[in-house]
Amino acid sequence: MVEETRGKLVHAARHAFAAKGYAAASMDELTAEAGLTRGALYHNFGGKQGLLQAVIDQIDAEMLERMRAAKAGAETPWLGFMAESIAYIEMALEPEIQRIMLLDGPAVLGDPSRWPNQNACLATTTQTIQALIDAGTVKKLDAEAAARLLNGAALNAALWIAAADDPPAVLGKAVSAFRHLAEGMLRTDA
């Protein structure tokens, strides 16, 4: 019953936040759409901000699955790393991700690089880069430093795309620059 209530609220909030934005989404309207009360929202999420965090967590999990699929379809570990990173940047073109994850999320919850889910992403990227170093694909460098810089580049590219007047035009520039930055880590003597 608790999970069903939470699911209804997250579904209604996700729809409202995507359609109207966080600030314009009415808690009364979204709880009515879910067939629940404001009390249920407060009990399960502590308020509108907690509900936004739950929506972001759900979208983030979906994005992660899509990134994993992009990585899995690549011919080499390096190409998988690049496919995964570029898939993340490309998702910034999607209206729901733009509004909720990249515009409203940072405005309400603060710097996305400090969100709890980013720690897991950073750890995975660090492990991937270390494996590429160990395989001789990438130059010997500090894997965590490289992961932090590349994750930051991908996040800032996505934020730039989401806020741009012409997101598709910015996407091309961002992906090209990201590729050049990342490829600078490749060993040229191998």
PDB file of C-alpha atoms in Angstrom, residues 10-157:
ATOM      1  CA  VAL A  10       5.620  10.130  -8.183  1.00  0.00           C
ATOM      2  CA  HIS A  11       3.685   9.437 -11.385  1.00  0.00           C
ATOM      3  CA  ALA A  12       1.399  12.448 -10.903  1.00  0.00           C
ATOM      4  CA  ALA A  13       4.319  14.697  -9.921  1.00  0.00           C
ATOM      5  CA  ARG A  14       6.435  13.584 -12.860  1.00  0.00           C
ATOM      6  CA  HIS A  15       3.611  14.444 -15.232  1.00  0.00           C
ATOM      7  CA  ALA A  16       2.970  17.815 -13.539  1.00  0.00           C
ATOM      8  CA  PHE A  17       6.647  18.785 -13.291  1.00  0.00           C
ATOM      9  CA  ALA A  18       7.236  17.889 -16.950  1.00  0.00           C
ATOM     10  CA  ALA A  19       4.148  19.727 -18.181  1.00  0.00           C
ATOM     11  CA  LYS A  20       4.197  22.836 -15.969  1.00  0.00           C
ATOM     12  CA  GLY A  21       7.560  22.916 -14.254  1.00  0.00           C
ATOM     13  CA  TYR A  22       8.231  22.503 -10.564  1.00  0.00           C
ATOM     14  CA  ALA A  23       7.260  26.031  -9.522  1.00  0.00           C
ATOM     15  CA  ALA A  24       3.925  26.011 -11.361  1.00  0.00           C
ATOM     16  CA  ALA A  25       2.927  22.473 -10.367  1.00  0.00           C
ATOM     17  CA  SER A  26       0.215  22.632  -7.728  1.00  0.00           C
ATOM     18  CA  MET A  27       0.432  20.147  -4.888  1.00  0.00           C
ATOM     19  CA  ASP A  28      -3.363  20.142  -4.635  1.00  0.00           C
ATOM     20  CA  GLU A  29      -3.741  19.324  -8.336  1.00  0.00           C
ATOM     21  CA  LEU A  30      -1.136  16.580  -8.377  1.00  0.00           C
ATOM     22  CA  THR A  31      -2.461  14.917  -5.222  1.00  0.00           C
ATOM     23  CA  ALA A  32      -5.997  15.102  -6.643  1.00  0.00           C
ATOM     24  CA  GLU A  33      -4.744  13.533  -9.899  1.00  0.00           C
ATOM     25  CA  ALA A  34      -3.248  10.716  -7.830  1.00  0.00           C
ATOM     26  CA  GLY A  35      -6.496  10.362  -5.888  1.00  0.00           C
ATOM     27  CA  LEU A  36      -4.684  11.165  -2.656  1.00  0.00           C
ATOM     28  CA  THR A  37      -4.394  13.966  -0.120  1.00  0.00           C
ATOM     29  CA  ARG A  38      -1.657  16.469   0.668  1.00  0.00           C
ATOM     30  CA  GLY A  39      -1.202  14.552   3.887  1.00  0.00           C
ATOM     31  CA  ALA A  40      -0.138  11.505   1.885  1.00  0.00           C
ATOM     32  CA  LEU A  41       2.413  13.658   0.053  1.00  0.00           C
ATOM     33  CA  TYR A  42       3.839  15.046   3.298  1.00  0.00           C
ATOM     34  CA  HIS A  43       3.826  11.634   4.970  1.00  0.00           C
ATOM     35  CA  ASN A  44       5.700   9.942   2.109  1.00  0.00           C
ATOM     36  CA  PHE A  45       8.010  12.707   0.879  1.00  0.00           C
ATOM     37  CA  GLY A  46       8.045  15.462   3.495  1.00  0.00           C
ATOM     38  CA  GLY A  47       6.827  17.975   0.906  1.00  0.00           C
ATOM     39  CA  LYS A  48       7.105  19.044  -2.692  1.00  0.00           C
ATOM     40  CA  GLN A  49      10.918  19.152  -2.675  1.00  0.00           C
ATOM     41  CA  GLY A  50      11.125  15.550  -1.443  1.00  0.00           C
ATOM     42  CA  LEU A  51       8.699  14.541  -4.164  1.00  0.00           C
ATOM     43  CA  LEU A  52      10.901  16.250  -6.761  1.00  0.00           C
ATOM     44  CA  GLN A  53      13.879  14.259  -5.452  1.00  0.00           C
ATOM     45  CA  ALA A  54      11.889  11.024  -5.857  1.00  0.00           C
ATOM     46  CA  VAL A  55      10.962  11.959  -9.440  1.00  0.00           C
ATOM     47  CA  ILE A  56      14.598  12.784 -10.199  1.00  0.00           C
ATOM     48  CA  ASP A  57      15.706   9.464  -8.705  1.00  0.00           C
ATOM     49  CA  GLN A  58      13.239   7.631 -10.963  1.00  0.00           C
ATOM     50  CA  ILE A  59      14.315   9.485 -14.106  1.00  0.00           C
ATOM     51  CA  ASP A  60      17.974   9.054 -13.188  1.00  0.00           C
ATOM     52  CA  ALA A  61      17.511   5.272 -12.898  1.00  0.00           C
ATOM     53  CA  GLU A  62      15.892   5.210 -16.348  1.00  0.00           C
ATOM     54  CA  MET A  63      18.716   7.303 -17.800  1.00  0.00           C
ATOM     55  CA  LEU A  64      21.280   4.957 -16.277  1.00  0.00           C
ATOM     56  CA  GLU A  65      19.628   1.950 -17.936  1.00  0.00           C
ATOM     57  CA  ARG A  66      19.713   3.711 -21.303  1.00  0.00           C
ATOM     58  CA  MET A  67      23.383   4.610 -20.813  1.00  0.00           C
ATOM     59  CA  ARG A  68      24.210   0.993 -19.914  1.00  0.00           C
ATOM     60  CA  ALA A  69      22.459  -0.194 -23.068  1.00  0.00           C
ATOM     61  CA  ALA A  70      24.501   2.261 -25.167  1.00  0.00           C
ATOM     62  CA  LYS A  71      27.695   0.989 -23.536  1.00  0.00           C
ATOM     63  CA  ALA A  72      26.767  -2.660 -23.980  1.00  0.00           C
ATOM     64  CA  GLY A  73      26.271  -2.218 -27.716  1.00  0.00           C
ATOM     65  CA  ALA A  74      29.812  -0.937 -28.310  1.00  0.00           C
ATOM     66  CA  GLU A  75      32.635  -2.939 -29.894  1.00  0.00           C
ATOM     67  CA  THR A  76      35.353  -2.016 -27.380  1.00  0.00           C
ATOM     68  CA  PRO A  77      35.479  -0.804 -23.780  1.00  0.00           C
ATOM     69  CA  TRP A  78      36.665   2.634 -24.960  1.00  0.00           C
ATOM     70  CA  LEU A  79      33.831   2.947 -27.478  1.00  0.00           C
ATOM     71  CA  GLY A  80      31.433   1.777 -24.758  1.00  0.00           C
ATOM     72  CA  PHE A  81      32.658   4.496 -22.423  1.00  0.00           C
ATOM     73  CA  MET A  82      32.208   7.098 -25.143  1.00  0.00           C
ATOM     74  CA  ALA A  83      28.753   5.778 -26.144  1.00  0.00           C
ATOM     75  CA  GLU A  84      27.616   5.892 -22.526  1.00  0.00           C
ATOM     76  CA  SER A  85      28.887   9.448 -22.021  1.00  0.00           C
ATOM     77  CA  ILE A  86      27.434  10.758 -25.270  1.00  0.00           C
ATOM     78  CA  ALA A  87      24.090   9.044 -24.588  1.00  0.00           C
ATOM     79  CA  TYR A  88      23.914  11.061 -21.360  1.00  0.00           C
ATOM     80  CA  ILE A  89      24.641  14.312 -23.185  1.00  0.00           C
ATOM     81  CA  GLU A  90      22.093  13.506 -25.914  1.00  0.00           C
ATOM     82  CA  MET A  91      19.330  12.914 -23.364  1.00  0.00           C
ATOM     83  CA  ALA A  92      19.503  16.640 -22.617  1.00  0.00           C
ATOM     84  CA  LEU A  93      17.423  17.120 -25.782  1.00  0.00           C
ATOM     85  CA  GLU A  94      14.420  15.375 -24.218  1.00  0.00           C
ATOM     86  CA  PRO A  95      11.900  17.885 -22.810  1.00  0.00           C
ATOM     87  CA  GLU A  96      11.147  15.938 -19.607  1.00  0.00           C
ATOM     88  CA  ILE A  97      14.841  15.508 -18.799  1.00  0.00           C
ATOM     89  CA  GLN A  98      15.566  19.122 -19.694  1.00  0.00           C
ATOM     90  CA  ARG A  99      12.898  20.537 -17.449  1.00  0.00           C
ATOM     91  CA  ILE A 100      13.010  18.203 -14.462  1.00  0.00           C
ATOM     92  CA  MET A 101      16.627  17.007 -14.291  1.00  0.00           C
ATOM     93  CA  LEU A 102      18.566  19.887 -15.793  1.00  0.00           C
ATOM     94  CA  LEU A 103      16.561  23.047 -15.134  1.00  0.00           C
ATOM     95  CA  ASP A 104      14.218  22.599 -12.158  1.00  0.00           C
ATOM     96  CA  GLY A 105      16.318  20.020 -10.308  1.00  0.00           C
ATOM     97  CA  PRO A 106      19.396  22.242  -9.941  1.00  0.00           C
ATOM     98  CA  ALA A 107      17.250  25.300  -9.171  1.00  0.00           C
ATOM     99  CA  VAL A 108      15.484  23.500  -6.312  1.00  0.00           C
ATOM    100  CA  LEU A 109      17.951  20.862  -5.093  1.00  0.00           C
ATOM    101  CA  GLY A 110      21.233  22.634  -5.812  1.00  0.00           C
ATOM    102  CA  ASP A 111      24.355  21.595  -7.690  1.00  0.00           C
ATOM    103  CA  PRO A 112      23.703  18.263  -9.484  1.00  0.00           C
ATOM    104  CA  SER A 113      27.324  17.209  -8.991  1.00  0.00           C
ATOM    105  CA  ARG A 114      26.516  16.984  -5.267  1.00  0.00           C
ATOM    106  CA  TRP A 115      23.367  14.855  -5.630  1.00  0.00           C
ATOM    107  CA  PRO A 116      23.654  11.401  -4.002  1.00  0.00           C
ATOM    108  CA  ASN A 117      23.314   9.553  -7.324  1.00  0.00           C
ATOM    109  CA  GLN A 118      26.387  11.344  -8.644  1.00  0.00           C
ATOM    110  CA  ASN A 119      28.625   9.515  -6.171  1.00  0.00           C
ATOM    111  CA  ALA A 120      27.700   6.171  -7.732  1.00  0.00           C
ATOM    112  CA  CYS A 121      28.182   7.601 -11.231  1.00  0.00           C
ATOM    113  CA  LEU A 122      31.585   8.965 -10.286  1.00  0.00           C
ATOM    114  CA  ALA A 123      32.663   5.629  -8.794  1.00  0.00           C
ATOM    115  CA  THR A 124      31.588   3.772 -11.950  1.00  0.00           C
ATOM    116  CA  THR A 125      33.370   6.240 -14.215  1.00  0.00           C
ATOM    117  CA  THR A 126      36.512   5.997 -12.086  1.00  0.00           C
ATOM    118  CA  GLN A 127      36.444   2.195 -12.327  1.00  0.00           C
ATOM    119  CA  THR A 128      35.919   2.339 -16.084  1.00  0.00           C
ATOM    120  CA  ILE A 129      38.807   4.737 -16.593  1.00  0.00           C
ATOM    121  CA  GLN A 130      41.052   2.657 -14.331  1.00  0.00           C
ATOM    122  CA  ALA A 131      40.201  -0.448 -16.376  1.00  0.00           C
ATOM    123  CA  LEU A 132      41.052   1.459 -19.580  1.00  0.00           C
ATOM    124  CA  ILE A 133      44.371   2.543 -18.028  1.00  0.00           C
ATOM    125  CA  ASP A 134      45.121  -1.037 -16.950  1.00  0.00           C
ATOM    126  CA  ALA A 135      44.314  -2.290 -20.462  1.00  0.00           C
ATOM    127  CA  GLY A 136      46.725   0.239 -21.954  1.00  0.00           C
ATOM    128  CA  THR A 137      44.000   2.129 -23.823  1.00  0.00           C
ATOM    129  CA  VAL A 138      44.275   5.300 -21.757  1.00  0.00           C
ATOM    130  CA  LYS A 139      47.409   7.099 -20.588  1.00  0.00           C
ATOM    131  CA  LYS A 140      48.558   6.562 -17.016  1.00  0.00           C
ATOM    132  CA  LEU A 141      46.799   9.261 -15.027  1.00  0.00           C
ATOM    133  CA  ASP A 142      44.770   9.587 -11.870  1.00  0.00           C
ATOM    134  CA  ALA A 143      41.521   7.762 -12.700  1.00  0.00           C
ATOM    135  CA  GLU A 144      39.441   9.664 -10.138  1.00  0.00           C
ATOM    136  CA  ALA A 145      40.665  13.040 -11.380  1.00  0.00           C
ATOM    137  CA  ALA A 146      39.897  12.077 -14.972  1.00  0.00           C
ATOM    138  CA  ALA A 147      36.455  10.753 -13.957  1.00  0.00           C
ATOM    139  CA  ARG A 148      35.604  13.956 -12.092  1.00  0.00           C
ATOM    140  CA  LEU A 149      36.655  16.113 -15.027  1.00  0.00           C
ATOM    141  CA  LEU A 150      34.841  14.055 -17.667  1.00  0.00           C
ATOM    142  CA  ASN A 151      31.682  13.697 -15.571  1.00  0.00           C
ATOM    143  CA  GLY A 152      31.749  17.445 -15.021  1.00  0.00           C
ATOM    144  CA  ALA A 153      32.191  18.061 -18.733  1.00  0.00           C
ATOM    145  CA  ALA A 154      29.247  15.793 -19.579  1.00  0.00           C
ATOM    146  CA  LEU A 155      27.034  17.367 -16.904  1.00  0.00           C
ATOM    147  CA  ASN A 156      27.877  20.899 -17.984  1.00  0.00           C
ATOM    148  CA  ALA A 157      27.298  19.985 -21.626  1.00  0.00           C
TER     149      ALA A 157
END
